Every structure is written in C-alpha cells, then in structure tokens.
Backbone as CSV, one residue per row, in Angstrom:
resi,resn,N_x,N_y,N_z,CA_x,CA_y,CA_z,C_x,C_y,C_z
1,MET,5.756,-33.743,-62.311,6.528,-35.498,-62.372,7.087,-36.352,-62.401
2,ASN,7.003,-37.204,-63.226,6.303,-39.184,-62.189,7.678,-39.206,-61.380
3,SER,7.239,-39.898,-60.280,8.601,-40.405,-59.120,9.205,-41.606,-60.570
4,ILE,10.761,-41.254,-59.804,11.712,-41.734,-60.189,12.187,-43.729,-59.671
5,ASN,12.429,-44.430,-60.263,12.403,-45.383,-59.214,14.367,-45.605,-59.286
6,PHE,14.489,-45.052,-58.041,16.746,-44.892,-58.515,17.003,-46.426,-58.274
7,SER,16.208,-47.345,-57.955,16.435,-48.485,-58.170,16.899,-49.344,-59.098
8,GLN,16.300,-48.988,-60.184,16.947,-49.718,-61.416,18.019,-49.460,-61.977
9,TYR,18.813,-48.263,-61.242,19.975,-47.928,-62.281,20.292,-47.417,-60.769
10,ALA,20.658,-48.486,-59.332,21.040,-48.804,-58.419,23.237,-48.806,-58.531
11,VAL,24.310,-48.876,-58.310,25.168,-49.160,-57.996,25.556,-49.826,-56.942
12,THR,25.494,-50.682,-56.967,25.168,-51.862,-55.479,26.294,-52.701,-55.110
13,SER,27.496,-52.432,-55.048,28.736,-52.794,-54.645,29.975,-51.840,-55.344
14,GLU,31.180,-52.300,-54.206,32.227,-52.055,-55.013,32.702,-51.738,-55.741
15,ASP,32.949,-52.921,-56.261,33.472,-53.391,-57.511,33.361,-52.799,-58.871
16,GLU,31.953,-52.773,-58.809,30.916,-52.029,-59.797,31.153,-51.102,-59.961
17,LEU,30.837,-49.982,-58.739,31.735,-48.221,-57.984,33.304,-48.289,-58.708
18,ARG,33.649,-49.118,-59.012,35.524,-49.457,-59.776,35.232,-49.488,-60.642
19,ARG,34.347,-49.639,-60.805,35.165,-50.163,-62.353,34.364,-48.731,-63.524
20,ILE,33.376,-48.010,-62.809,32.895,-46.487,-63.307,33.899,-45.716,-63.512
21,VAL,34.744,-45.655,-61.884,35.438,-44.863,-61.129,36.830,-45.693,-60.600
22,LYS,37.357,-45.042,-61.430,38.985,-45.964,-61.137,39.164,-45.279,-59.629
23,ALA,40.383,-46.539,-59.082,40.884,-45.960,-57.275,41.523,-44.542,-58.030
24,PRO,41.880,-44.242,-56.710,42.143,-42.773,-56.819,43.846,-42.718,-56.767
25,HIS,44.277,-41.329,-56.922,45.683,-41.293,-57.005,45.722,-41.571,-54.937
26,GLU,47.186,-41.921,-55.643,48.531,-41.901,-53.086,48.419,-41.832,-53.138
27,HIS,47.911,-40.362,-53.165,47.958,-39.485,-52.981,47.027,-38.576,-52.206
28,VAL,46.549,-38.171,-52.799,44.657,-38.394,-53.116,44.489,-39.577,-51.463
29,VAL,44.804,-40.794,-51.085,44.439,-41.569,-50.227,45.348,-40.534,-49.395
30,LYS,46.734,-41.194,-49.078,48.124,-40.537,-48.218,48.224,-38.970,-47.508
31,LYS,46.760,-38.347,-47.893,46.846,-37.084,-47.631,45.960,-36.319,-45.897
32,SER,44.843,-37.890,-46.037,44.188,-38.396,-44.143,45.025,-38.940,-43.852
33,VAL,45.746,-37.574,-41.792,46.358,-37.852,-40.585,45.030,-38.386,-39.857
34,THR,45.956,-38.069,-38.753,44.544,-38.517,-36.969,44.975,-37.329,-36.827
35,THR,45.753,-36.628,-36.566,45.803,-35.197,-36.084,45.331,-34.149,-36.900
36,ILE,45.818,-32.751,-35.656,45.500,-31.309,-36.299,46.619,-31.286,-35.639
37,ASN,47.155,-30.666,-36.972,48.905,-30.075,-36.721,48.269,-28.211,-36.810
38,GLU,49.822,-27.308,-36.908,50.255,-26.862,-36.595,49.056,-25.522,-38.024
39,GLN,48.933,-25.981,-38.735,48.424,-26.274,-39.602,46.872,-25.456,-40.164
40,CYS,46.667,-26.773,-39.730,45.136,-27.684,-39.526,44.855,-26.614,-38.576
41,LYS,45.196,-26.577,-37.405,44.958,-26.193,-35.922,45.115,-24.221,-36.186
42,GLN,44.998,-23.223,-37.015,45.269,-22.176,-37.798,44.473,-22.151,-38.785
43,PHE,43.889,-22.948,-39.558,42.478,-23.129,-40.594,41.418,-23.311,-40.073
44,ILE,40.983,-23.730,-38.542,40.356,-23.971,-37.747,39.683,-21.896,-36.895
45,LYS,40.812,-21.715,-36.651,40.926,-20.674,-35.764,40.369,-19.874,-36.745
46,MET,40.473,-19.604,-37.982,40.522,-17.999,-39.150,39.348,-18.892,-39.422
47,SER,38.317,-19.718,-39.232,37.177,-20.084,-40.172,36.137,-19.643,-39.312
48,PRO,35.021,-18.472,-40.084,33.780,-18.674,-38.906,32.785,-19.389,-39.026
49,LEU,32.739,-20.064,-40.107,31.662,-20.976,-40.671,32.085,-22.791,-40.516
50,PHE,31.282,-23.669,-40.394,31.687,-24.864,-40.563,30.294,-25.605,-40.719
51,PHE,30.323,-26.622,-40.515,29.514,-27.385,-40.823,29.608,-29.184,-39.981
52,LEU,28.583,-29.397,-39.404,28.473,-30.299,-38.905,27.504,-31.094,-39.441
53,SER,28.140,-32.764,-39.639,27.422,-33.043,-40.178,26.689,-34.496,-38.869
54,THR,25.452,-35.399,-38.381,25.362,-36.000,-38.275,24.105,-37.048,-38.243
55,SER,24.402,-37.613,-37.642,23.253,-38.620,-38.087,23.123,-39.285,-36.311
56,ASN,21.652,-40.191,-36.815,21.667,-40.833,-35.422,21.877,-42.836,-35.411
57,LYS,20.651,-43.008,-34.504,21.075,-44.706,-34.635,20.764,-45.704,-35.528
58,ASP,19.580,-44.823,-36.601,19.360,-45.470,-37.828,19.574,-44.767,-39.103
59,GLY,20.121,-43.487,-38.986,21.151,-43.152,-40.482,20.188,-41.767,-40.899
60,THR,19.350,-41.824,-40.494,18.775,-40.650,-41.053,19.767,-39.588,-40.909
61,CYS,20.155,-38.572,-41.364,20.972,-37.401,-41.651,20.368,-36.284,-40.790
62,ASP,21.364,-35.735,-41.181,21.289,-33.817,-40.717,22.658,-33.387,-40.798
63,VAL,22.847,-31.948,-41.363,24.230,-31.048,-41.573,23.519,-29.549,-40.526
64,SER,24.247,-29.219,-40.159,24.535,-28.098,-39.669,24.946,-27.128,-39.440
65,PRO,24.754,-26.103,-40.420,25.281,-24.584,-40.624,25.642,-24.235,-39.640
66,ARG,27.023,-23.712,-39.125,27.179,-23.387,-37.330,28.099,-22.560,-37.410
67,GLY,27.762,-20.785,-36.570,29.865,-20.327,-37.377,29.033,-19.224,-36.154
68,ASP,30.412,-18.339,-35.188,30.851,-17.196,-34.377,32.098,-16.184,-35.389
69,LEU,32.405,-15.425,-34.516,33.245,-13.916,-35.546,33.555,-13.870,-34.112
70,PRO,34.774,-14.232,-33.893,35.784,-15.164,-34.410,35.568,-16.770,-34.022
71,SER,36.096,-17.922,-34.431,36.033,-19.248,-34.574,35.371,-19.278,-33.490
72,PRO,33.989,-20.206,-32.916,33.819,-20.826,-31.824,34.699,-22.052,-31.598
73,ILE,35.355,-22.767,-32.044,35.864,-23.776,-31.890,36.709,-23.732,-31.343
74,LYS,37.132,-24.289,-30.019,38.289,-25.139,-29.067,39.518,-25.986,-29.629
75,VAL,40.373,-26.354,-30.375,41.371,-26.461,-29.860,42.260,-27.032,-28.947
76,ILE,41.323,-27.844,-28.155,42.528,-28.813,-26.377,43.574,-29.137,-27.102
77,ASN,43.864,-30.218,-28.553,45.110,-30.378,-28.376,44.875,-31.037,-29.752
78,SER,46.614,-32.035,-29.553,46.223,-32.293,-31.076,45.083,-33.923,-32.036
79,HIS,44.591,-33.733,-30.608,43.107,-35.559,-31.011,42.017,-35.309,-30.569
80,GLN,41.982,-33.685,-29.556,40.379,-33.036,-29.930,40.417,-31.755,-30.105
81,LEU,39.125,-31.048,-30.618,38.618,-30.495,-29.972,36.682,-30.640,-29.054
82,VAL,36.377,-28.973,-28.797,34.952,-28.600,-28.557,34.565,-27.532,-29.185
83,ILE,33.284,-28.013,-29.815,32.437,-27.027,-30.894,31.669,-26.509,-29.347
84,PRO,31.074,-25.003,-29.018,29.917,-24.425,-28.950,28.428,-24.882,-28.906
85,ASP,27.807,-24.983,-28.235,26.817,-25.462,-28.368,25.911,-24.322,-28.479
86,ARG,25.496,-23.073,-28.829,25.183,-21.596,-28.618,23.646,-21.997,-29.392
87,PRO,23.180,-20.943,-27.930,21.655,-21.040,-27.987,21.289,-21.150,-29.370
88,GLY,19.710,-21.542,-30.029,19.440,-21.250,-30.973,17.586,-22.191,-30.885
89,ASN,17.512,-22.680,-31.920,15.494,-23.033,-31.708,15.806,-23.964,-31.233
90,ARG,16.089,-24.957,-29.901,15.851,-26.181,-29.622,15.317,-26.666,-29.867
91,ARG,15.875,-27.016,-31.088,15.118,-28.660,-32.080,16.749,-29.210,-31.235
92,LEU,17.732,-29.613,-30.840,18.159,-30.374,-30.437,18.730,-31.128,-31.803
93,ASP,19.163,-31.643,-33.108,18.999,-32.292,-33.868,20.354,-32.990,-33.843
94,SER,21.417,-32.173,-34.341,21.905,-32.829,-34.333,23.174,-33.333,-32.871
95,ILE,22.308,-32.671,-31.204,22.650,-33.259,-29.695,22.377,-34.559,-30.271
96,THR,21.088,-34.285,-30.413,20.003,-35.742,-30.248,20.834,-36.869,-31.406
97,ASN,20.893,-36.564,-32.344,22.086,-37.375,-32.822,23.592,-38.066,-32.118
98,ILE,24.086,-37.368,-31.921,25.462,-37.615,-31.564,24.968,-38.739,-30.668
99,ILE,23.273,-37.949,-29.770,23.942,-39.476,-27.971,23.577,-40.477,-28.718
100,SER,22.765,-40.730,-29.938,22.183,-41.625,-30.624,23.987,-42.870,-30.860
101,ASN,24.173,-41.342,-32.033,26.059,-42.334,-32.794,26.636,-40.730,-32.575
102,PRO,27.771,-41.287,-32.003,28.277,-40.638,-32.405,29.918,-39.576,-33.087
103,HIS,29.387,-40.828,-34.304,30.415,-40.724,-35.537,29.594,-39.340,-36.006
104,VAL,30.154,-38.274,-36.659,30.033,-36.672,-37.498,31.082,-36.326,-37.802
105,GLY,31.273,-35.647,-39.219,32.275,-34.693,-39.597,32.219,-34.066,-40.152
106,LEU,32.988,-32.602,-40.140,32.746,-31.381,-39.849,33.130,-30.985,-41.450
107,VAL,33.123,-29.770,-41.448,33.377,-28.861,-43.014,34.083,-27.265,-42.805
108,PHE,35.224,-26.810,-42.249,35.717,-25.793,-42.244,35.979,-25.081,-43.313
109,LEU,34.723,-23.250,-43.754,35.817,-22.640,-44.441,35.655,-21.442,-44.163
110,ILE,37.002,-20.491,-45.107,37.125,-19.956,-44.484,37.103,-18.483,-45.817
111,PRO,36.166,-17.544,-45.508,36.176,-16.328,-46.439,37.228,-16.130,-47.663
112,GLY,36.830,-16.410,-48.727,38.074,-16.147,-49.665,38.757,-17.438,-49.881
113,LEU,38.719,-18.312,-49.271,39.277,-19.536,-50.178,38.626,-20.614,-50.025
114,GLU,39.102,-21.057,-51.593,38.893,-22.077,-52.340,38.938,-24.162,-51.495
115,GLU,39.559,-23.677,-50.756,40.106,-25.134,-50.258,38.560,-25.162,-48.681
116,VAL,38.741,-26.450,-47.794,38.605,-26.557,-47.007,38.751,-27.100,-46.577
117,LEU,38.705,-27.482,-45.848,39.347,-28.279,-44.127,37.902,-29.333,-44.016
118,ARG,38.796,-30.944,-43.895,37.523,-31.633,-43.605,38.177,-32.572,-41.584
119,ILE,37.489,-32.960,-41.404,37.284,-33.571,-40.300,36.530,-34.174,-40.124
120,ASN,37.098,-35.914,-39.526,35.996,-36.556,-39.632,36.409,-37.556,-38.062
121,GLY,35.706,-37.972,-37.103,35.891,-37.552,-35.995,34.433,-38.980,-34.960
122,ARG,34.645,-39.233,-33.934,33.550,-38.862,-32.448,33.571,-38.423,-31.484
123,ALA,32.057,-38.181,-31.610,31.761,-37.046,-30.756,31.028,-37.347,-30.077
124,THR,31.009,-36.227,-28.918,30.826,-36.861,-27.591,29.688,-35.189,-26.842
125,VAL,28.880,-34.848,-26.225,28.035,-34.269,-25.652,28.681,-34.046,-24.602
126,ILE,28.737,-32.181,-23.979,29.208,-31.940,-23.003,29.128,-31.365,-22.116
127,LYS,28.834,-31.106,-21.197,28.119,-30.318,-19.772,29.239,-29.883,-18.810
128,ASN,30.716,-29.813,-19.276,31.753,-29.576,-18.116,31.860,-28.234,-18.051
129,GLY,32.073,-27.732,-16.908,32.490,-26.375,-16.466,33.430,-25.586,-17.727
130,PRO,34.463,-25.415,-16.501,35.634,-25.174,-16.558,35.955,-24.954,-18.480
131,ILE,35.910,-26.571,-19.669,35.870,-25.999,-20.777,34.768,-24.966,-20.869
132,LEU,33.314,-24.870,-20.945,32.663,-24.260,-21.439,32.805,-23.079,-21.223
133,ASN,33.083,-22.832,-19.516,33.307,-21.413,-18.930,33.980,-20.606,-20.011
134,ASP,35.131,-21.010,-20.660,36.082,-20.395,-21.957,36.073,-20.110,-22.468
135,MET,34.199,-20.554,-22.868,33.970,-20.612,-24.916,32.462,-19.499,-24.394
136,GLN,32.625,-18.678,-23.339,31.974,-17.203,-23.470,31.951,-16.578,-24.497
137,MET,30.675,-16.302,-24.663,29.551,-14.979,-26.368,29.611,-14.561,-25.353
138,ASN,29.193,-12.701,-25.350,28.515,-12.164,-24.632,28.616,-12.350,-23.425
139,GLY,28.984,-12.414,-22.632,29.047,-12.912,-21.280,28.321,-14.585,-20.723
140,ALA,27.742,-14.665,-21.442,26.899,-16.239,-21.290,28.180,-17.595,-21.572
141,SER,28.456,-18.465,-20.746,28.660,-19.532,-21.705,27.808,-20.545,-22.146
142,PRO,28.357,-21.768,-23.547,27.129,-22.125,-23.597,26.980,-23.657,-22.223
143,LEU,25.249,-23.900,-22.708,25.121,-24.913,-21.716,25.427,-26.985,-21.819
144,LEU,26.052,-26.497,-23.596,26.230,-27.452,-23.887,27.543,-27.547,-24.673
145,GLY,28.014,-28.699,-24.837,29.457,-28.864,-25.584,29.243,-30.093,-26.386
146,ILE,30.037,-30.207,-28.350,30.338,-31.150,-28.314,31.737,-31.566,-28.585
147,GLY,32.884,-32.436,-27.918,33.624,-32.814,-27.457,34.235,-33.426,-28.952
148,VAL,35.194,-33.115,-29.507,35.237,-34.283,-30.745,36.641,-35.103,-30.389
149,ASP,37.463,-35.825,-30.805,38.081,-36.890,-30.217,38.266,-37.230,-32.420
150,VAL,39.170,-36.483,-32.867,39.601,-36.821,-34.199,40.333,-37.796,-34.677
151,GLU,39.136,-38.615,-35.865,40.527,-39.829,-35.652,40.483,-39.379,-37.703
152,GLU,40.028,-38.108,-38.252,40.856,-38.723,-40.130,40.450,-36.684,-40.144
153,CYS,41.536,-36.115,-41.050,41.339,-35.104,-40.400,42.323,-34.508,-42.152
154,TYR,42.121,-33.510,-42.977,42.605,-33.546,-44.637,41.687,-32.092,-44.909
155,ILE,42.139,-31.407,-46.457,42.512,-30.492,-46.572,41.686,-31.460,-47.838
156,HIS,40.795,-30.447,-48.570,39.994,-31.090,-49.859,39.797,-29.800,-50.708
157,CYS,40.487,-30.993,-52.035,40.648,-29.688,-53.275,40.026,-28.466,-53.449
158,SER,40.022,-27.267,-54.255,39.174,-26.108,-54.527,37.856,-25.862,-55.174
159,ARG,38.014,-27.577,-55.693,37.526,-27.385,-56.664,35.801,-27.265,-56.659
160,ALA,34.820,-27.435,-55.700,33.283,-27.412,-55.070,33.566,-25.712,-55.894
161,LEU,34.754,-24.989,-54.804,34.520,-23.994,-54.543,35.338,-22.556,-55.992
162,ASN,36.079,-23.214,-56.797,36.011,-22.644,-57.873,35.316,-22.933,-58.808
163,GLN,34.657,-24.149,-58.947,33.507,-24.011,-59.943,31.890,-23.339,-59.515
164,SER,32.120,-23.004,-58.416,30.567,-22.418,-58.298,30.999,-20.972,-57.143
165,LYS,32.180,-20.773,-57.624,32.143,-19.264,-57.944,32.114,-18.528,-56.809
166,ILE,32.248,-19.514,-55.326,31.109,-18.734,-53.789,31.598,-17.870,-53.555
167,TRP,32.928,-17.880,-54.136,33.235,-16.062,-53.424,33.423,-14.602,-54.134
168,ASP,32.927,-15.361,-55.476,32.583,-13.728,-56.647,31.841,-13.376,-56.545
169,ALA,31.715,-11.806,-55.928,30.480,-11.105,-55.840,29.934,-10.884,-57.126
170,GLN,30.534,-10.710,-58.092,30.122,-10.348,-59.551,28.564,-11.997,-60.200
171,THR,28.878,-12.583,-58.692,28.798,-14.050,-59.725,27.572,-14.404,-58.587
172,TRP,26.664,-13.146,-58.134,25.817,-13.427,-56.840,24.915,-12.864,-57.517
173,GLN,23.260,-13.896,-57.069,22.318,-13.407,-57.468,21.762,-11.883,-56.355
174,LYS,21.030,-10.903,-57.474,20.662,-9.069,-57.155,19.925,-9.976,-55.778
175,ALA,19.818,-9.037,-54.539,19.412,-9.345,-53.822,17.706,-9.736,-53.318
176,GLU,17.125,-9.137,-54.860,15.584,-8.919,-54.807,14.971,-10.748,-55.594
177,ASN,15.962,-11.360,-55.576,15.943,-12.297,-56.786,15.954,-13.918,-55.647
178,LEU,16.538,-13.525,-54.630,16.445,-14.287,-53.057,15.521,-14.973,-52.506
179,PRO,15.654,-15.843,-52.464,14.647,-16.815,-51.576,14.364,-16.620,-50.656
180,ILE,13.540,-16.296,-50.445,12.724,-15.352,-49.025,12.448,-17.235,-47.506
181,GLY,13.762,-16.457,-47.280,13.857,-17.563,-46.008,12.179,-17.321,-44.814
182,LYS,11.701,-16.549,-44.895,10.566,-16.493,-43.654,9.219,-17.045,-44.262
183,GLU,9.498,-16.525,-46.048,8.640,-17.157,-46.721,8.368,-18.494,-46.364
184,ILE,9.385,-19.613,-46.586,9.584,-20.366,-46.933,9.375,-21.720,-45.000
185,PHE,9.893,-20.363,-44.348,8.942,-21.160,-42.722,8.360,-21.217,-43.125
186,ARG,7.368,-19.154,-43.070,5.587,-19.815,-43.401,5.084,-20.570,-43.637
187,ASP,5.320,-21.133,-45.129,5.113,-21.325,-46.060,5.345,-23.764,-45.458
188,HIS,6.028,-23.551,-44.946,6.067,-25.323,-44.242,4.865,-25.727,-43.200
189,LEU,4.592,-23.906,-41.997,3.823,-24.484,-41.328,3.019,-24.645,-41.875
190,LYS,2.318,-24.104,-42.772,1.035,-24.023,-43.688,1.133,-25.427,-43.852
191,MET,2.098,-26.086,-44.622,1.203,-27.506,-44.899,2.050,-28.570,-43.286
192,ASN,2.091,-28.309,-42.774,1.088,-28.704,-41.262,0.850,-27.768,-40.223
193,GLY,-0.153,-27.663,-41.256,-1.687,-27.141,-40.402,-1.729,-25.784,-40.242
194,ILE,-0.036,-25.285,-39.483,-0.223,-24.205,-38.498,-0.188,-22.568,-39.202
195,GLU,-0.822,-21.840,-39.394,-1.250,-20.698,-40.109,-0.404,-19.783,-39.146
196,LEU,0.875,-18.742,-39.650,0.731,-17.654,-38.979,-0.412,-15.920,-39.663
197,LYS,-0.399,-15.676,-38.431,-0.924,-14.002,-38.465,0.161,-13.108,-38.506
198,ALA,0.275,-12.345,-39.822,0.962,-11.068,-40.284,1.339,-10.558,-39.867
C-alpha cells in the first residue's frame, strides 16, 4: 500500500475541530477534579493493572502497562501517589522520559468494570528509602519510584470497554489464533541484525 500524506487531510486549529465536533456537555467538563477522593482511592486500590503514559522533552511518547496483585500504587494523600518501579527489562523508557519531561497520564482498570479512572499530573523519579521500603514485593524494595502530584482526576465513561467487550470471555480469540510475543520479539531482533539461536 502506498504511503498517505496525512497533512492534506489535517485539522489544524481548534476552531476547525469544533466545527466538526461540537463542544462537550458541561457535566463532562466539570467531572475533572484535582484530588484523589475516597472513591478514587478505592478504585486505585482495586486496580491490578494500569497504563503509564510519558513523553520526553522532544514529545516522543511511550505508554507502559504496569501491574501487580494487589495494586502496586501507594496513595500518600489526596494529591499524591507513588508508583514502585519494579525490576524489568532495564530499558527505563518511562523513567528517562520523566526525567526530561515530568508530565504523565495514568489509566487504571479493574477487571469486570467498564469505566476506567484517569489521572494526569507531574511526576518525579524518587529514591526515598522509607517510602520505597513500604512497597516491598517478595521481600525486595524497588530501587526507584515515581511520585506523582495529581493535577487532574476523573472517571472515564464505559463506551470503549463496553464496545470492545474486553471482559466478555465469549468474545476472546482462541489461544492458538493469538499473536505469539516471542515470535514478534525474535522477528524484530532479526530486522535489526540479531539472529537468536533456537
């Protein structure tokens, strides 16, 4: 397929955008708050999986899935939370992005629930011992954490998860039809000149 020149179809101003899509209802605008209330604290506590969105100073973006059971997040107070940075592949994409650009977005999911909780704020990479020691897993403290000062918190409507039927097991693909992560990994390495032995 030939490449598309997206710029010829570009929407280039908010005025043009609002001629296409009308302004949101006041309730949608006013649902955003700057604090983590008790209901949202409970939502976070019950969420074993969340997505962390970051970008570097040049605007290059990354979204990282993160999760533990129970929830790894520590809510410090109504304006702050801490994410432990568990051992992984050591790429540190989110961490290095935050060091150059503190703006982050979080989306929290609870299995079976179609609404998601969204939090936006400013993040700091921390190495504070007492906070991180309180977030141990299997007896090991995380080496680093991500402290987030919450600037925006709101519940997101159920449309996406409802329409995708993500929690409806009857809609799931059979295991033998699913993409195989190891094969994708090997193929990408091969594209970059690295051949893994069987």
